[in-house]
Tab-separated table of C-alpha atoms in Angstrom:
chain	number	residue	atom	x	y	z
A	1230	ASP	CA	16.388	-14.813	-13.993
A	1231	VAL	CA	13.921	-12.114	-14.955
A	1232	LYS	CA	15.592	-8.856	-15.556
A	1233	VAL	CA	13.904	-5.479	-15.609
A	1234	THR	CA	16.242	-2.678	-16.549
A	1235	GLN	CA	15.729	1.050	-16.473
A	1236	SER	CA	17.646	3.433	-18.685
A	1237	SER	CA	19.115	5.603	-15.942
A	1238	ARG	CA	19.721	5.268	-12.192
A	1239	TYR	CA	19.957	9.030	-11.673
A	1240	LEU	CA	18.606	11.846	-13.820
A	1241	VAL	CA	18.593	15.624	-13.352
A	1242	LYS	CA	16.335	17.741	-15.540
A	1243	ARG	CA	15.095	21.314	-15.632
A	1244	THR	CA	11.524	22.481	-15.223
A	1245	GLY	CA	9.677	22.375	-18.524
A	1246	GLU	CA	11.902	19.771	-20.147
A	1247	LYS	CA	10.418	16.679	-21.774
A	1248	VAL	CA	11.687	13.584	-19.986
A	1249	PHE	CA	11.724	9.984	-21.182
A	1250	LEU	CA	12.163	7.095	-18.773
A	1251	GLU	CA	12.731	3.755	-20.446
A	1252	CYS	CA	12.061	0.302	-19.079
A	1253	VAL	CA	12.947	-2.998	-20.710
A	1254	GLN	CA	12.142	-6.519	-19.542
A	1255	ASP	CA	13.591	-9.675	-21.001
A	1256	MET	CA	11.014	-12.322	-20.024
A	1257	ASP	CA	8.237	-11.718	-22.554
A	1258	HIS	CA	5.846	-10.437	-19.859
A	1259	GLU	CA	2.511	-9.026	-20.976
A	1260	ASN	CA	1.994	-6.650	-18.069
A	1261	MET	CA	4.209	-3.670	-17.315
A	1262	PHE	CA	3.809	-0.938	-14.719
A	1263	TRP	CA	5.190	2.470	-13.794
A	1264	TYR	CA	5.188	3.599	-10.165
A	1265	ARG	CA	6.601	6.525	-8.299
A	1266	GLN	CA	7.812	6.147	-4.734
A	1267	ASP	CA	7.948	9.051	-2.301
A	1268	PRO	CA	8.717	9.140	1.439
A	1269	GLY	CA	5.532	8.918	3.446
A	1270	LEU	CA	3.434	8.177	0.358
A	1271	GLY	CA	4.752	4.766	-0.633
A	1272	LEU	CA	4.401	3.293	-4.106
A	1273	ARG	CA	1.801	4.923	-6.310
A	1274	LEU	CA	0.772	3.538	-9.663
A	1275	ILE	CA	1.050	5.966	-12.561
A	1276	TYR	CA	0.168	3.826	-15.576
A	1277	PHE	CA	0.152	0.197	-16.555
A	1278	SER	CA	-0.061	-1.768	-19.759
A	1279	TYR	CA	-1.337	-5.298	-20.283
A	1280	ASP	CA	-0.407	-5.572	-23.939
A	1281	VAL	CA	1.391	-3.790	-26.745
A	1282	LYS	CA	-0.216	-0.415	-27.506
A	1283	MET	CA	-2.595	-0.860	-24.544
A	1284	LYS	CA	-2.452	1.382	-21.502
A	1285	GLU	CA	-4.497	2.018	-18.396
A	1286	LYS	CA	-4.356	4.951	-16.021
A	1287	GLY	CA	-3.271	4.236	-12.498
A	1288	ASP	CA	-3.875	6.343	-9.423
A	1289	ILE	CA	-1.823	9.410	-10.427
A	1290	PRO	CA	-1.588	9.721	-14.247
A	1291	GLU	CA	-1.727	13.529	-14.392
A	1292	GLY	CA	1.372	15.025	-15.961
A	1293	TYR	CA	2.514	11.694	-17.386
A	1294	SER	CA	1.992	9.667	-20.523
A	1295	VAL	CA	3.255	6.244	-21.585
A	1296	SER	CA	4.148	4.369	-24.711
A	1297	ARG	CA	4.277	0.622	-25.371
A	1298	GLU	CA	5.211	0.013	-28.980
A	1299	LYS	CA	7.035	-3.258	-28.307
A	1300	LYS	CA	6.237	-5.935	-25.764
A	1301	GLU	CA	9.535	-5.664	-23.942
A	1302	ARG	CA	9.639	-1.879	-23.646
A	1303	PHE	CA	7.455	0.500	-21.639
A	1304	SER	CA	8.279	4.194	-21.641
A	1305	LEU	CA	7.148	6.862	-19.217
A	1306	ILE	CA	7.032	10.413	-20.561
A	1307	LEU	CA	6.908	13.628	-18.604
A	1308	GLU	CA	5.703	16.112	-21.206
A	1309	SER	CA	6.815	19.170	-19.227
A	1310	ALA	CA	8.700	18.260	-16.083
A	1311	SER	CA	7.832	20.059	-12.871
A	1312	THR	CA	9.552	20.118	-9.489
A	1313	ASN	CA	6.768	18.067	-7.901
A	1314	GLN	CA	7.718	15.218	-10.211
A	1315	THR	CA	11.030	14.823	-8.413
A	1316	SER	CA	10.799	11.238	-7.213
A	1317	MET	CA	12.004	7.653	-7.485
A	1318	TYR	CA	10.406	5.985	-10.494
A	1319	LEU	CA	10.067	2.220	-10.523
A	1320	CYS	CA	9.146	0.030	-13.466
A	1321	ALA	CA	7.778	-3.486	-12.993
A	1322	SER	CA	6.658	-6.374	-15.158
A	1323	ARG	CA	4.499	-9.419	-14.585
A	1324	ASP	CA	3.553	-12.417	-16.634
A	1325	ARG	CA	-0.133	-12.886	-17.428
A	1326	GLY	CA	-1.516	-15.423	-14.963
A	1327	SER	CA	1.493	-15.178	-12.611
A	1328	LEU	CA	-0.156	-12.794	-10.226
A	1329	ASN	CA	2.425	-12.913	-7.517
A	1330	GLU	CA	5.609	-12.619	-9.518
A	1331	GLN	CA	5.838	-8.910	-10.213
A	1332	PHE	CA	9.447	-8.020	-10.871
A	1333	PHE	CA	10.792	-4.530	-10.310
A	1334	GLY	CA	13.618	-2.645	-11.927
A	1335	PRO	CA	16.270	-0.852	-9.846
A	1336	GLY	CA	14.547	2.532	-10.122
A	1337	THR	CA	15.400	5.928	-11.570
A	1338	ARG	CA	15.893	8.783	-9.140
A	1339	LEU	CA	14.681	11.857	-11.055
A	1340	THR	CA	15.406	15.360	-9.812
A	1341	VAL	CA	13.666	18.272	-11.506
A	1342	LEU	CA	15.277	21.648	-10.802
B	518	GLN	CA	-9.364	6.040	3.444
B	519	LYS	CA	-6.517	4.324	1.659
B	520	GLU	CA	-7.343	0.718	0.836
B	521	VAL	CA	-4.154	-0.632	2.425
B	522	GLU	CA	-2.727	0.768	5.656
B	523	GLN	CA	0.761	0.026	6.942
B	524	ASP	CA	2.667	1.638	9.790
B	525	PRO	CA	5.819	3.205	8.288
B	526	GLY	CA	7.918	2.713	11.435
B	527	PRO	CA	10.846	2.894	11.687
B	528	LEU	CA	11.070	-0.295	13.673
B	529	SER	CA	14.392	-1.035	15.402
B	530	VAL	CA	15.081	-4.432	16.974
B	531	PRO	CA	18.170	-6.248	18.263
B	532	GLU	CA	19.600	-9.145	16.303
B	533	GLY	CA	17.796	-12.392	17.105
B	534	ALA	CA	14.461	-10.763	17.935
B	535	ILE	CA	11.141	-11.857	16.471
B	536	VAL	CA	9.751	-9.145	14.215
B	537	SER	CA	6.071	-8.646	13.463
B	538	LEU	CA	5.042	-6.471	10.518
B	539	ASN	CA	1.384	-5.797	9.792
B	540	CYS	CA	-1.062	-4.347	7.296
B	541	THR	CA	-4.765	-3.726	7.442
B	542	TYR	CA	-7.042	-3.316	4.474
B	543	SER	CA	-10.573	-2.178	3.805
B	544	ASN	CA	-11.545	-4.004	0.619
B	545	SER	CA	-13.012	-7.417	1.406
B	546	ALA	CA	-12.562	-8.421	-2.241
B	547	PHE	CA	-8.797	-8.738	-1.807
B	548	GLN	CA	-7.808	-12.384	-2.049
B	549	TYR	CA	-4.113	-12.408	-2.962
B	550	PHE	CA	-1.566	-11.093	-0.475
B	551	MET	CA	2.129	-10.471	-0.889
B	552	TRP	CA	5.106	-9.163	1.014
B	553	TYR	CA	7.932	-7.388	-0.769
B	554	ARG	CA	11.326	-6.466	0.639
B	555	GLN	CA	13.153	-3.369	-0.571
B	556	TYR	CA	16.769	-2.682	0.266
B	557	SER	CA	18.020	0.888	0.130
B	558	ARG	CA	18.418	2.195	-3.431
B	559	LYS	CA	16.994	-1.012	-4.945
B	560	GLY	CA	13.656	-2.068	-6.377
B	561	PRO	CA	11.262	-4.198	-4.266
B	562	GLU	CA	11.561	-7.967	-4.539
B	563	LEU	CA	8.893	-10.541	-3.744
B	564	LEU	CA	9.380	-12.258	-0.398
B	565	MET	CA	6.167	-14.161	0.317
B	566	TYR	CA	2.833	-14.783	-1.373
B	567	THR	CA	-0.399	-16.182	0.086
B	568	TYR	CA	-3.867	-16.775	-1.246
B	569	SER	CA	-6.922	-16.215	0.972
B	570	SER	CA	-6.652	-16.927	4.705
B	571	GLY	CA	-4.078	-18.971	6.563
B	572	ASN	CA	-0.364	-19.196	7.207
B	573	LYS	CA	2.602	-19.779	4.971
B	574	GLU	CA	6.114	-20.441	6.176
B	575	ASP	CA	9.414	-20.075	4.324
B	576	GLY	CA	12.517	-20.464	6.447
B	577	ARG	CA	12.586	-17.694	9.052
B	578	PHE	CA	9.588	-15.946	7.478
B	579	THR	CA	5.889	-16.614	8.143
B	580	ALA	CA	3.059	-14.819	6.374
B	581	GLN	CA	-0.358	-14.829	7.995
B	582	VAL	CA	-3.692	-13.676	6.587
B	583	ASP	CA	-6.854	-13.125	8.627
B	584	LYS	CA	-9.559	-12.158	6.145
B	585	SER	CA	-12.239	-11.866	8.833
B	586	SER	CA	-10.244	-9.064	10.450
B	587	LYS	CA	-8.796	-7.746	7.162
B	588	TYR	CA	-5.346	-8.052	8.654
B	589	ILE	CA	-2.128	-9.554	7.347
B	590	SER	CA	1.178	-10.112	9.106
B	591	LEU	CA	4.754	-11.035	8.326
B	592	PHE	CA	6.811	-12.593	11.100
B	593	ILE	CA	10.599	-12.799	10.960
B	594	ARG	CA	12.243	-15.193	13.414
B	595	ASP	CA	15.858	-14.862	14.537
B	596	SER	CA	16.182	-11.514	12.774
B	597	GLN	CA	19.534	-10.655	11.211
B	598	PRO	CA	21.158	-7.318	10.313
B	599	SER	CA	20.735	-8.374	6.676
B	600	ASP	CA	16.957	-8.222	7.222
B	601	SER	CA	17.237	-4.437	7.575
B	602	ALA	CA	15.083	-3.110	4.752
B	603	THR	CA	11.669	-1.665	3.994
B	604	TYR	CA	8.884	-4.246	3.886
B	605	LEU	CA	5.853	-3.540	1.724
B	606	CYS	CA	2.610	-5.447	1.814
B	607	ALA	CA	0.638	-5.740	-1.410
B	608	MET	CA	-2.696	-7.243	-2.330
B	609	THR	CA	-5.190	-7.556	-5.149
B	610	LYS	CA	-8.667	-8.802	-5.875
B	611	ASN	CA	-8.197	-11.040	-8.782
B	612	SER	CA	-5.593	-13.035	-10.606
B	613	ASN	CA	-6.739	-11.509	-13.874
B	614	SER	CA	-3.795	-10.020	-15.662
B	615	GLY	CA	-5.301	-6.579	-15.809
B	616	TYR	CA	-5.341	-5.996	-12.064
B	617	ALA	CA	-2.601	-3.931	-10.506
B	618	LEU	CA	-1.346	-4.528	-6.984
B	619	ASN	CA	-2.368	-2.283	-4.090
B	620	PHE	CA	0.652	-1.511	-1.945
B	621	GLY	CA	1.021	-0.380	1.643
B	622	LYS	CA	3.431	2.484	2.278
B	623	GLY	CA	6.081	0.145	3.671
B	624	THR	CA	7.593	-0.373	7.114
B	625	SER	CA	11.266	0.443	7.614
B	626	LEU	CA	13.029	-2.210	9.708
B	627	LEU	CA	16.472	-1.900	11.287
B	628	VAL	CA	18.061	-4.938	12.935
B	629	THR	CA	21.006	-3.915	15.097
B	630	PRO	CA	23.916	-6.287	15.834
């Protein structure tokens, strides 16, 4: 079974802190994604990566950056957390050519105070 | 206009009812259509996948795509309380690995015993 794991299920940070969200997948997938999910807004794509050291902006990249130094790991970075970044963050991975099989992690509920 | 529209609900039905969940979309280039199910406090998981127009059946679930109307549906027969979840439609233009999925906002379904 594909497994996508995220470093924390719940995280509380203060405004202005630098926040790292880690995602690891164990199936050698090329593509990895970061979404945020908010009530009434659904899933919104922040960034995605289709290879090591490659990244593409999604729909809402402002205030975020990403890092993909190894194939299995995709990190989301909030350089200076703000209260409007309080959200559920979901990581996903997908094999190249397997369009339909996008696997999600369990999510990290981030609260910024 | 958002590319994918989905009524958020909530939708409440009695056990055993037939459920119809729908999405409309504006981009005629979309060719690949998916339905994800998300239980509370979990990541979404793939439920059904279809390519182009037509129907696809899997047990109690039927996915239907009408490209001429830009409309997709998920039908659940003999609904069970365990079907209570948020259902998200997703679609994309191309099977190329670089394309991200476009998600609807999700419909919340409650099946009451």
